[in-house]
Short mmCIF file of C-alpha atoms and ligand atoms in Angstrom, two decimals:
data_model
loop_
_atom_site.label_atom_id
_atom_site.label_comp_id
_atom_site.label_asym_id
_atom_site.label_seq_id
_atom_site.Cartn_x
_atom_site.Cartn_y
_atom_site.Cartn_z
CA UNK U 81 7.06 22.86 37.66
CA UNK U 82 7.18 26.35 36.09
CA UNK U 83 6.35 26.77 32.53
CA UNK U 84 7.66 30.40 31.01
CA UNK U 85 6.02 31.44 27.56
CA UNK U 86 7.84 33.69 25.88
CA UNK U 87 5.26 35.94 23.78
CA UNK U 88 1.93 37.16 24.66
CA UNK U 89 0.85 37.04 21.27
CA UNK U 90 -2.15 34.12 19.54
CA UNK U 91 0.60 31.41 19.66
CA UNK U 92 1.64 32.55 23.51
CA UNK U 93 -1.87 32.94 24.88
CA UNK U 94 -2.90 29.19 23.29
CA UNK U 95 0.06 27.34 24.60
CA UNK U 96 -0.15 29.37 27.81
CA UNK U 97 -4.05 29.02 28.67
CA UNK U 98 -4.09 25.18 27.67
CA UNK U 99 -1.05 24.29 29.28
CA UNK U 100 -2.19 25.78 32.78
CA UNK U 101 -5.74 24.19 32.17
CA UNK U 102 -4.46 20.64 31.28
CA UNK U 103 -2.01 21.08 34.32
CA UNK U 104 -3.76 23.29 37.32
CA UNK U 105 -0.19 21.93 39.33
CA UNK U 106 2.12 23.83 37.10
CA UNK U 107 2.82 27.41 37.68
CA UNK U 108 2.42 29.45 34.12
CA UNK U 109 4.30 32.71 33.02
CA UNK U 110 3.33 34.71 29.89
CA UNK U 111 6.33 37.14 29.33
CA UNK U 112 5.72 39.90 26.78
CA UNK U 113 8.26 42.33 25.42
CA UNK U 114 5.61 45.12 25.15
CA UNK U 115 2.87 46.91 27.27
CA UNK U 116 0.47 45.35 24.96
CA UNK U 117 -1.13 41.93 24.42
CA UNK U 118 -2.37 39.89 21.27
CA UNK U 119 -1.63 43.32 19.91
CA UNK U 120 -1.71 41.84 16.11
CA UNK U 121 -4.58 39.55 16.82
CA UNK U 122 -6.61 43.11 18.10
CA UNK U 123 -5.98 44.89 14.60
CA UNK U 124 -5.93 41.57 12.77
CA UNK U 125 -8.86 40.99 9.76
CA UNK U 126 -9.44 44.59 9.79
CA UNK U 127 -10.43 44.40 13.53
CA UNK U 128 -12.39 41.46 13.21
CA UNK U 129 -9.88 38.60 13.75
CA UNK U 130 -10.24 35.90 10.53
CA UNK U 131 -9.78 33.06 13.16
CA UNK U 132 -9.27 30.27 11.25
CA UNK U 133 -10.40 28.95 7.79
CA UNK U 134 -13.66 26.63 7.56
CA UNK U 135 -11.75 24.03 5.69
CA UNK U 136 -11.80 20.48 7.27
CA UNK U 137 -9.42 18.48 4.78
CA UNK U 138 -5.84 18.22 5.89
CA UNK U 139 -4.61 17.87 2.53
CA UNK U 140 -6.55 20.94 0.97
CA UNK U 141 -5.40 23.02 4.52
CA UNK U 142 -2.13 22.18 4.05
CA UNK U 143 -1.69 23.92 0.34
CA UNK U 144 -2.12 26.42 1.72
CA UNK U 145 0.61 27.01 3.46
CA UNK U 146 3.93 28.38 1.38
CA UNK U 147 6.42 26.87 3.61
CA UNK U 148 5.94 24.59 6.37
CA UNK U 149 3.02 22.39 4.18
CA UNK U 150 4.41 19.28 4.98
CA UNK U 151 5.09 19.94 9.37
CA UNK U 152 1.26 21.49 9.14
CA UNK U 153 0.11 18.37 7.46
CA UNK U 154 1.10 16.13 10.73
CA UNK U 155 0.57 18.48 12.96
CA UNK U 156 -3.39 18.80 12.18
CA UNK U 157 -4.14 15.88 12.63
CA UNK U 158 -3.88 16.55 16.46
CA UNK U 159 -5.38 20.11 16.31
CA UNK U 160 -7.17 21.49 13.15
CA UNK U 161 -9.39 23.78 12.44
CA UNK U 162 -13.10 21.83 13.85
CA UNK U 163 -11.04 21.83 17.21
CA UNK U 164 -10.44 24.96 16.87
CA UNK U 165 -13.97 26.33 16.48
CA UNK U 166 -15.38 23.48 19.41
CA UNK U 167 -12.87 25.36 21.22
CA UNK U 168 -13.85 28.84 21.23
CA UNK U 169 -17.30 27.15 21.25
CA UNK U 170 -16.75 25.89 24.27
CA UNK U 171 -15.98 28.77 25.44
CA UNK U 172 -18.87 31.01 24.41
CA UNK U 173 -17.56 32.17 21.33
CA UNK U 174 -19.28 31.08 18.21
CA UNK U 175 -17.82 31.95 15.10
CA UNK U 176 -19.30 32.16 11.44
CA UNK U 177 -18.11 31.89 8.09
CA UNK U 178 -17.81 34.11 5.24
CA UNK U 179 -18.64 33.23 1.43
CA UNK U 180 -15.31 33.03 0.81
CA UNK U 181 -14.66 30.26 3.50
CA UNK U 182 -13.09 32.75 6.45
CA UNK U 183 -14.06 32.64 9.86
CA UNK U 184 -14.78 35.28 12.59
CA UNK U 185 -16.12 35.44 15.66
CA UNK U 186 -19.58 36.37 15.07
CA UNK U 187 -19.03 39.58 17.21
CA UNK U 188 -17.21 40.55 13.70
CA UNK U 189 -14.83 42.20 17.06
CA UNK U 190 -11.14 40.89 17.81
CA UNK U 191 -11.85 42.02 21.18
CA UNK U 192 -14.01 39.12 21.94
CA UNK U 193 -10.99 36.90 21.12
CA UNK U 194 -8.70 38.96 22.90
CA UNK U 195 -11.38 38.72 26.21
CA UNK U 196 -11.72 35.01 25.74
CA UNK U 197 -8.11 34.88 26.50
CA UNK U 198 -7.60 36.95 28.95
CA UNK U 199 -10.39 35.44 30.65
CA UNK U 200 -9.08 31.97 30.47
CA UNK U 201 -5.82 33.19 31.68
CA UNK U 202 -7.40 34.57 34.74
CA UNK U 203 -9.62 31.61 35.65
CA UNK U 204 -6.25 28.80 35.37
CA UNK U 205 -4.19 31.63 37.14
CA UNK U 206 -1.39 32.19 34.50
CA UNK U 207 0.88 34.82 35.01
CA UNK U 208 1.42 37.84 32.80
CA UNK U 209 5.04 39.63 32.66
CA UNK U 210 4.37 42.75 30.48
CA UNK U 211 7.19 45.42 29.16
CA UNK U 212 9.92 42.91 29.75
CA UNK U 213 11.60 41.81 26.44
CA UNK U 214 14.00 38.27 27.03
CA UNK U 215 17.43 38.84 25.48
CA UNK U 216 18.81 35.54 26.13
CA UNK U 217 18.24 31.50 27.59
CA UNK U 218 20.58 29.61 28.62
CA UNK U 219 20.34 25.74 30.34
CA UNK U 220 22.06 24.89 33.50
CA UNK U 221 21.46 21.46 34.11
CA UNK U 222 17.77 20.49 33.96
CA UNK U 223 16.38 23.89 34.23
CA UNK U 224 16.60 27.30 32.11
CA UNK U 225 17.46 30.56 32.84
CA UNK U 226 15.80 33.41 31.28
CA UNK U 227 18.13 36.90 31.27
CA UNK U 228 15.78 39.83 30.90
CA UNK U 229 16.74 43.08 29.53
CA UNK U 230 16.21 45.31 32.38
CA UNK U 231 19.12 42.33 34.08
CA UNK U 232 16.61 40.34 35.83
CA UNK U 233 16.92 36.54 35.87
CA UNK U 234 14.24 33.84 36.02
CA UNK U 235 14.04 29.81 35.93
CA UNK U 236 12.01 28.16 34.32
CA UNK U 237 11.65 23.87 34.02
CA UNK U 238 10.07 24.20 30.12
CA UNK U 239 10.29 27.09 28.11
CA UNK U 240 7.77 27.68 25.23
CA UNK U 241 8.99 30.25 22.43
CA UNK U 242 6.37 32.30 20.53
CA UNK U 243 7.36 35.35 19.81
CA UNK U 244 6.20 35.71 16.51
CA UNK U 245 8.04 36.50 13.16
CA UNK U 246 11.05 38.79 12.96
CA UNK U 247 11.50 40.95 10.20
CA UNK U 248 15.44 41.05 10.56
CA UNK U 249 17.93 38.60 10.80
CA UNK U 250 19.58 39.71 13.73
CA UNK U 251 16.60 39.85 15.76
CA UNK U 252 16.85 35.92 15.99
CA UNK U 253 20.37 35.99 17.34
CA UNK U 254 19.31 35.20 20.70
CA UNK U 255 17.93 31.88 19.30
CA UNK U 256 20.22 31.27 16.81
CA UNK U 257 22.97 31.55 20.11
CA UNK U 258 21.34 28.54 21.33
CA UNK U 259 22.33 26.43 18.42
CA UNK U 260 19.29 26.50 16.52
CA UNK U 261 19.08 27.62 12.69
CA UNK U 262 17.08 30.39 11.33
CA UNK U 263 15.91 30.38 7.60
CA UNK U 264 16.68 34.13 7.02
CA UNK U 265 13.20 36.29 7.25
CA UNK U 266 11.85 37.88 3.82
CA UNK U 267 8.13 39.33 3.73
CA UNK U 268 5.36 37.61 2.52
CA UNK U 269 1.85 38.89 1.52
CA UNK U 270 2.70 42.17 -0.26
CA UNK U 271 0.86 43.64 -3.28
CA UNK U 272 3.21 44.16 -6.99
CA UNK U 273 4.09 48.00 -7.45
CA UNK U 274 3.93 48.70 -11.58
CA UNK U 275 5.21 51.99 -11.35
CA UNK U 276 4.62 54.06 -14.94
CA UNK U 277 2.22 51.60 -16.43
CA UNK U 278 -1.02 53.15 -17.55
CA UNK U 279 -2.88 50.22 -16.06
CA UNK U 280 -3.04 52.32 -12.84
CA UNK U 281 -5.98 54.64 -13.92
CA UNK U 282 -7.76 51.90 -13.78
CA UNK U 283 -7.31 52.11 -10.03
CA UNK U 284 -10.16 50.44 -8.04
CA UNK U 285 -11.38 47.66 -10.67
CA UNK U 286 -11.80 44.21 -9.59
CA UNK U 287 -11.30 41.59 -12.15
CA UNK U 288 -13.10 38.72 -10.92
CA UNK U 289 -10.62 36.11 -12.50
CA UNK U 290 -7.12 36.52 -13.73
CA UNK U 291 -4.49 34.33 -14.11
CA UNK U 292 -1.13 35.54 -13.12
CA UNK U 293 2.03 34.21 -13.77
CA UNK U 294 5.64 35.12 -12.94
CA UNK U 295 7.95 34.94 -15.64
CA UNK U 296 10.85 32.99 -15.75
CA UNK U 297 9.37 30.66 -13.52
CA UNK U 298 6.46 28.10 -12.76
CA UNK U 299 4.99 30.34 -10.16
CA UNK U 300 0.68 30.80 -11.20
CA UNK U 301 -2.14 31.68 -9.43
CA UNK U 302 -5.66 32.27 -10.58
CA UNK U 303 -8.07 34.26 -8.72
CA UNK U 304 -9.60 38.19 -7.92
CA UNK U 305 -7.16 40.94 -9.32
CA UNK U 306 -7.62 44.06 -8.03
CA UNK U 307 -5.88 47.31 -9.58
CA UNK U 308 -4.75 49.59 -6.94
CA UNK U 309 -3.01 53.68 -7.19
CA UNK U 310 0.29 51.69 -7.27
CA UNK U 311 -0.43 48.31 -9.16
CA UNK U 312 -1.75 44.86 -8.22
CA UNK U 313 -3.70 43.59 -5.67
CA UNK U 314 -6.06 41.03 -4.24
CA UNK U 315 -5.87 37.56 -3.77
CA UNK U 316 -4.20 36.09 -6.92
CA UNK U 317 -1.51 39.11 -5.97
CA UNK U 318 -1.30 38.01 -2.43
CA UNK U 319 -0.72 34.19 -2.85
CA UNK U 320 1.69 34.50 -5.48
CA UNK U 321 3.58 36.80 -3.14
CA UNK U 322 3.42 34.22 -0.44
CA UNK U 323 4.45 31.44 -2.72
CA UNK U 324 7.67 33.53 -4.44
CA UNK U 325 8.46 35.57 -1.50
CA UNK U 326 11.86 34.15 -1.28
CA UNK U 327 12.62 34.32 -5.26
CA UNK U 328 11.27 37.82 -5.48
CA UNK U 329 13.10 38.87 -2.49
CA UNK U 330 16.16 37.72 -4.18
CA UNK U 331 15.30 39.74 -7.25
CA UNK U 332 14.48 42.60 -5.20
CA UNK U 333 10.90 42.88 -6.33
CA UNK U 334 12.20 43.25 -9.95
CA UNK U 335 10.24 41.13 -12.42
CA UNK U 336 7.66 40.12 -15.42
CA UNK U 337 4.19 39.12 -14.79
CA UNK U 338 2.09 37.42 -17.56
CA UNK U 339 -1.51 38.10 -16.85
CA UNK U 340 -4.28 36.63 -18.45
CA UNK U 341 -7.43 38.87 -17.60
CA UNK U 342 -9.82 36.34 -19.04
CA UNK U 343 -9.34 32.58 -17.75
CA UNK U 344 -9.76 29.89 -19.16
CA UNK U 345 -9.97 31.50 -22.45
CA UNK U 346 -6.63 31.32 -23.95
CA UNK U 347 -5.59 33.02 -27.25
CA UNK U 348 -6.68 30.79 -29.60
CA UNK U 349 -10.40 29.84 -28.01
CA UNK U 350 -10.52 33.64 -27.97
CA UNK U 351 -9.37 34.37 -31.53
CA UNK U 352 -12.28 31.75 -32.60
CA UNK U 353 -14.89 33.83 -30.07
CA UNK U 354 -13.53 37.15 -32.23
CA UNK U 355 -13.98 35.19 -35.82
CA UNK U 356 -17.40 34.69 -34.85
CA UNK U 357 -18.02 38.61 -33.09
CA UNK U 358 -16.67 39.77 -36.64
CA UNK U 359 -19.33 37.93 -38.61
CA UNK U 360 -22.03 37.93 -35.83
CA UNK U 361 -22.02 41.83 -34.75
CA UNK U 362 -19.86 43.16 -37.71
CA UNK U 363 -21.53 46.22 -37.01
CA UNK U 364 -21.10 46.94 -33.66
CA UNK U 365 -17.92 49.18 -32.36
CA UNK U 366 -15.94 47.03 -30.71
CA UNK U 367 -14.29 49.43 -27.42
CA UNK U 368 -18.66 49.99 -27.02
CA UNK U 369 -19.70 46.66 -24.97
CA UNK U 370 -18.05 43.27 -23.90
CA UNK U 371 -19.76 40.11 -23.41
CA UNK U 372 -16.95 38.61 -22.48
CA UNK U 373 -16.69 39.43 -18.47
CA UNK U 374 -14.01 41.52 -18.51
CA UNK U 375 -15.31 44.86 -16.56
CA UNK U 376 -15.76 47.36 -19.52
CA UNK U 377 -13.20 49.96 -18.39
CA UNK U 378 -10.61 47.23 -18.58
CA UNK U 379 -11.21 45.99 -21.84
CA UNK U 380 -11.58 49.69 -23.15
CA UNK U 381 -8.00 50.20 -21.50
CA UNK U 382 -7.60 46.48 -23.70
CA UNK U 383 -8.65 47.89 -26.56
CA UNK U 384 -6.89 51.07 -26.13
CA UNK U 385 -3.36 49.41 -25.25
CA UNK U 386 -3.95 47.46 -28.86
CA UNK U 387 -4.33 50.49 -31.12
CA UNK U 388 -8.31 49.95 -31.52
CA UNK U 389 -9.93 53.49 -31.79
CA UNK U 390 -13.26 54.52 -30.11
CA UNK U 391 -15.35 54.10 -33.38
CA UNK U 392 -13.63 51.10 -34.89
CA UNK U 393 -16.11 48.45 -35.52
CA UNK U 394 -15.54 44.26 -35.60
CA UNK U 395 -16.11 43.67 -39.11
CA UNK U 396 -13.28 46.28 -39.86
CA UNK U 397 -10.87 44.46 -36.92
CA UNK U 398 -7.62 44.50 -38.89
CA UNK U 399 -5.76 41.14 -38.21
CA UNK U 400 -2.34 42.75 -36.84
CA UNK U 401 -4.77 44.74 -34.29
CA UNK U 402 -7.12 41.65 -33.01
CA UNK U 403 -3.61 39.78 -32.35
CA UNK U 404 -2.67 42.34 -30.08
CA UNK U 405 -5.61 42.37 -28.32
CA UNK U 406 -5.45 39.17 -27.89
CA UNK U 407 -2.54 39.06 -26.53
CA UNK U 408 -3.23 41.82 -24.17
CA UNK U 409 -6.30 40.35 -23.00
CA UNK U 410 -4.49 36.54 -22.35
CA UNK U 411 -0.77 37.50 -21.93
CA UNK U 412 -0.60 40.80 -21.02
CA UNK U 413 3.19 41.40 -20.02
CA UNK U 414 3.48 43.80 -17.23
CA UNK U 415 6.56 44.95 -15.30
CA UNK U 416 6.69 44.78 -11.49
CA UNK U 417 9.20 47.13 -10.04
CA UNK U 418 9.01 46.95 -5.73
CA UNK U 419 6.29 45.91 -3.56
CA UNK U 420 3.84 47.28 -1.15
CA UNK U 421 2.95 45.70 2.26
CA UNK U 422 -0.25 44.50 2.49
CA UNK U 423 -1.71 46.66 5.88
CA UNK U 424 -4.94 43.39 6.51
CA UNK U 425 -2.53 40.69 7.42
CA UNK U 426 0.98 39.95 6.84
CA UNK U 427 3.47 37.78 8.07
CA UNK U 428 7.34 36.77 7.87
CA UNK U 429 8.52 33.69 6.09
CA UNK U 430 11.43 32.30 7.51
CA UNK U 431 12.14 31.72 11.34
CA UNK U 432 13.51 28.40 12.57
CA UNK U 433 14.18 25.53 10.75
CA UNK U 434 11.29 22.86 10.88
CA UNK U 435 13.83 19.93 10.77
CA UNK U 436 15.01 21.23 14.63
CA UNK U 437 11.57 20.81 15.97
CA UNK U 438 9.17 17.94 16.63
CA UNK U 439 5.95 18.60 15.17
CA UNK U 440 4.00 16.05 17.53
CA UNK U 441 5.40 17.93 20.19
CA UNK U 442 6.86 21.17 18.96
CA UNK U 443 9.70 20.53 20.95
CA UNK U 444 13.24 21.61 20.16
CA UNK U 445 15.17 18.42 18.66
CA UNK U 446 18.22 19.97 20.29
CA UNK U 447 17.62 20.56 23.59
CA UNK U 448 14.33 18.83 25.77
CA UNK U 449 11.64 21.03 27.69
CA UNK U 450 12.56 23.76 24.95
CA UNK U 451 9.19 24.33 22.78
CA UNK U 452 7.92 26.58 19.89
CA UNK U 453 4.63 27.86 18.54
CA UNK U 454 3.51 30.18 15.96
CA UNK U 455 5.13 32.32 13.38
CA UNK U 456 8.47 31.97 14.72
CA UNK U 457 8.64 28.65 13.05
CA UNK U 458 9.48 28.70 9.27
CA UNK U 459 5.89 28.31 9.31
CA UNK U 460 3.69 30.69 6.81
CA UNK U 461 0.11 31.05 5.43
CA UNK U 462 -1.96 32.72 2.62
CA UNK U 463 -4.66 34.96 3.85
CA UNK U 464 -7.75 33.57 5.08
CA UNK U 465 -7.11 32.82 8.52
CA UNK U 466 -4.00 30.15 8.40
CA UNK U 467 -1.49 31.64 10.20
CA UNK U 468 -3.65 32.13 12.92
CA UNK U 469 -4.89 28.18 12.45
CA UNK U 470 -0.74 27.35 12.78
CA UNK U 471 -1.07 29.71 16.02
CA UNK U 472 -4.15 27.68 17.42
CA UNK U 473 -2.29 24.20 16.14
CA UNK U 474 0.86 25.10 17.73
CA UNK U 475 0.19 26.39 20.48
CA UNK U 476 -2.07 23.41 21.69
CA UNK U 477 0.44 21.00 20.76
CA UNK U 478 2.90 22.28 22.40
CA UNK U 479 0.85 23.09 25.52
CA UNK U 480 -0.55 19.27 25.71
CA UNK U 481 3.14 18.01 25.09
CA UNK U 482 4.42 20.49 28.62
CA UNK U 483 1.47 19.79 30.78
CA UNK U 484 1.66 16.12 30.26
CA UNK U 485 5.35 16.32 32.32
CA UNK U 486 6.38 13.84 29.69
CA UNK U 487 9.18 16.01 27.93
C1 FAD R 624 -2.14 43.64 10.44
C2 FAD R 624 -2.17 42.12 10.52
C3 FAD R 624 -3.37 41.46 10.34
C4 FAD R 624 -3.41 40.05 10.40
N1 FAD R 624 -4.60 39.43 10.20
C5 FAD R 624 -4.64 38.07 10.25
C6 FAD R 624 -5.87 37.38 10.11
O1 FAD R 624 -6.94 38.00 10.04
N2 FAD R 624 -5.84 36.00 10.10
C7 FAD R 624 -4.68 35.29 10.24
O2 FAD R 624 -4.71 34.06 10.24
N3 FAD R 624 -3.50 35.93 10.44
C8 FAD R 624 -3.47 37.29 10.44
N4 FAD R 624 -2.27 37.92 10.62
C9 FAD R 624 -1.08 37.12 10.94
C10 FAD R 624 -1.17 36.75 12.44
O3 FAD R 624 -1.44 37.94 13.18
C11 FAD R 624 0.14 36.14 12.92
O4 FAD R 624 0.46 35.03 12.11
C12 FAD R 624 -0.03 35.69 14.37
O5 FAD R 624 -0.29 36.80 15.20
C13 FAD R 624 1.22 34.99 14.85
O6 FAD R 624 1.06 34.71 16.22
P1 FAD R 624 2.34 34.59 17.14
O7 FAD R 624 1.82 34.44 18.53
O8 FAD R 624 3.25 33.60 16.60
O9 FAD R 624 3.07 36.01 17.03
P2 FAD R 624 2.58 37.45 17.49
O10 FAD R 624 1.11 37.54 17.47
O11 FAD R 624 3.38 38.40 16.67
O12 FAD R 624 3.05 37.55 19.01
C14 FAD R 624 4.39 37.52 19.39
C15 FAD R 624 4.55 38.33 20.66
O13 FAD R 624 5.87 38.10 21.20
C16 FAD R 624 6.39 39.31 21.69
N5 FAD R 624 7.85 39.18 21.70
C17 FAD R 624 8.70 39.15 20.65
N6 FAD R 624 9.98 39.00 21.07
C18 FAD R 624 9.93 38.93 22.41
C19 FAD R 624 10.94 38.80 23.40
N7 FAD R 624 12.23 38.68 23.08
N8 FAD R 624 10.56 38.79 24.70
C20 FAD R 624 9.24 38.90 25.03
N9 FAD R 624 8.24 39.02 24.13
C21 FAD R 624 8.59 39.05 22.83
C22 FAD R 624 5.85 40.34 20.70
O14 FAD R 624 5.88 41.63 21.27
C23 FAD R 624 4.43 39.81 20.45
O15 FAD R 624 3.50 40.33 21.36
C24 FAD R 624 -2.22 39.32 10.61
C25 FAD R 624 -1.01 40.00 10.81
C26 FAD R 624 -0.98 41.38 10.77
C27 FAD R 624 0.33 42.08 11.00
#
């Protein structure tokens, strides 16, 4: 039985390493379009690889994922992420996890990943095809034949697709000719571009907690906001472009954000907060000192937005002035015009339908002995380390489901 992977990416290596373990009889064949390996797994997490996520409930896991929530939902529960660290474990690579619940190999070095692999695809004997990109598959009969595009011609008995997310629609075409269907590809993880607005000198602040919100729809996330040359960044940024990336591709990155720089407070628990500051430290200039969390050069910028000079004091707040300010500070309207692309980690959404595959298997529904793993799936994470998790999930699945001979 030959098993061909197409992909030498996370997804590839996975599927290929486990399916040649599980079944020494079988003969394995990574092909990769490139002269490179795991290329995105070397530069991914800044280097360091953000493995997987230490979060060990399906149901939290799975909110994380924009699309594909419901597929990742079953599919953990044969692969998740405490198999995923025994794994590497096993293996002699420990990893450890950061405050923020991400986990790297405690190397902090991609390259101990990337050896891991290539070491377990050495000991189980699996094959690697490099600079050779597949152009087409086709099924005679009970086997498939792989057309190369430098002409050459393979078979294969199971064929396992992972070759990651394409940016363009016509990229899929080769897997769209075999009758599957492709949700169109749009990016995902980008930061908001506010071209213009003065909010930009305040390049490099990190708000702990903001609330942001796109307008016009029910689209919120609350989290770090970081203000960048160009706009908007950090996490809040990141998942909400993850969770709108369709919509917002649609609007071609034009669109309102409401941004609240000072959650939970809302405008009217913060108008009582100000009634008391005006009584309480009448006296005191008001653009001088916060005690409300907000880092001081954003709530000067605040203050500054709202008319409020350098000198003016809280007993003299005028009421027209302490609305806007409270407005700016709890529903500050900004204008998002284009997008930048995220350069730690981003992925596609879109790729092939989930209703065409079998996520106990990850075969094709349409044909047998056809398989998929990884981002080529309509399958997409927020940062953190789920999209490689779906890699490591995948992958195995798929892998156990071809070495068992059953499909
Ligand atoms: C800069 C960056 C940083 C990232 N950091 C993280 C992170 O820290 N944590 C995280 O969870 N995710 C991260 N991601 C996302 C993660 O890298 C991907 O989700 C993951 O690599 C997907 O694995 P894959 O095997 O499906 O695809 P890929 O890793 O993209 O591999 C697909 C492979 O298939 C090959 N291929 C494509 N078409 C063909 C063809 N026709 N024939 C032969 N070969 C082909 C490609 O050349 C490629 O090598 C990051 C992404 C980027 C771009």
């Amino acid at each position: 039985m030959r098993l061909i992977v197409i992909g030498g990416g996370a997804a590839g290596f996975f599927c290929a390493v486990n399916a040649a373990r599980m079944n020494p009889a079988m003969e394995t064949i990574i092909i990769e379009k490139t002269g490179k390996l795991l290329s995105k797994l070397r530069i991914s997490g800044g280097g360091r690889c953000n493995v997987t996520h230490a979060c060990f409930s399906i149901e939290d896991m799975s909110r994380h994922y924009p699309r594909g929530a419901n597929f990742v939902k079953k599919a953990f529960h044969q692969f998740f992420t405490a198999d995923t660290i025994a794994w590497f474990k096993e293996r002699g690579v420990m990893l450890k996890t950061e405050a923020d619940g991400r986990m790297f190999p405690v190397s902090d070095d991609s390259s101990t990943i990337v050896n891991c692999f290539l070491q377990e695809a050495d000991k189980y004997g699996v094959a690697i095809w490099m600079n050779r990109e597949v152009r087409e598959i086709n099924k005679t009969g009970s086997q498939w034949e792989i057309v190369l595009a430098n002409g050459e011609r393979h078979q294969a008995d199971k064929i396992c697709i992972a070759c990651g997310g394409y940016p363009k629609a016509p990229m899929f075409d080769w897997i769209r000719r075999l009758g599957h269907s492709v949700e169109p590809p749009v990016p995902s993880l980008f930061t908001f571009n506010v071209p213009g607005n003065p909010l930009t000198q305040l390049m490099g602040i990190t708000v702990p907690r903001a609330t942001v919100k796109i307008q016009g729809t029910r689209l919120e996330e609350t989290g770090p906001a970081l203000i960048t040359h160009w706009g908007l960044s950090g996490p809040a940024i990141l998942r909400l472009s993850a969770r709108g990336a369709r919509m917002l591709a649609e609007r071609q990155y034009q669109f309102g954000i409401t941004v609240n720089w000072l959650p939970p407070q809302n405008e009217q628990l913060l108008r009582q907060q100000f009634q008391g500051f005006r009584q309480e430290i009448a006296a005191q200039k008001i653009r001088s000192r916060n005690s409300l969390g907000i880092p001081q050069r954003l709530w000067e910028y605040l203050c500054e937005q709202s008319g409020i000079g350098a000198d003016m004091r809280w007993g003299d707040l005028p009421s027209a002035k302490q609305n806007i300010l409270l407005k700016n500070t709890c529903s500050q309207e900004i204008r998002v015009s284009g997008k930048t692309t995220f350069k730690e980690e981003f992925v596609t959404a879109g790729g092939v339908k989930l209703a065409e595959i079998d996520p106990n298997t990850m075969q094709s529904k349409r044909y047998p002995s056809l398989f998929f793993a990884g981002e080529i799936m309509d399958i997409d994470g927020v940062t953190g380390g789920f999209n490689f998790q779906h890699a490591w999930t995948s992958g195995w699945i798929a892998a156990r489901a071809i070495a068992s001979g059953a499909y």
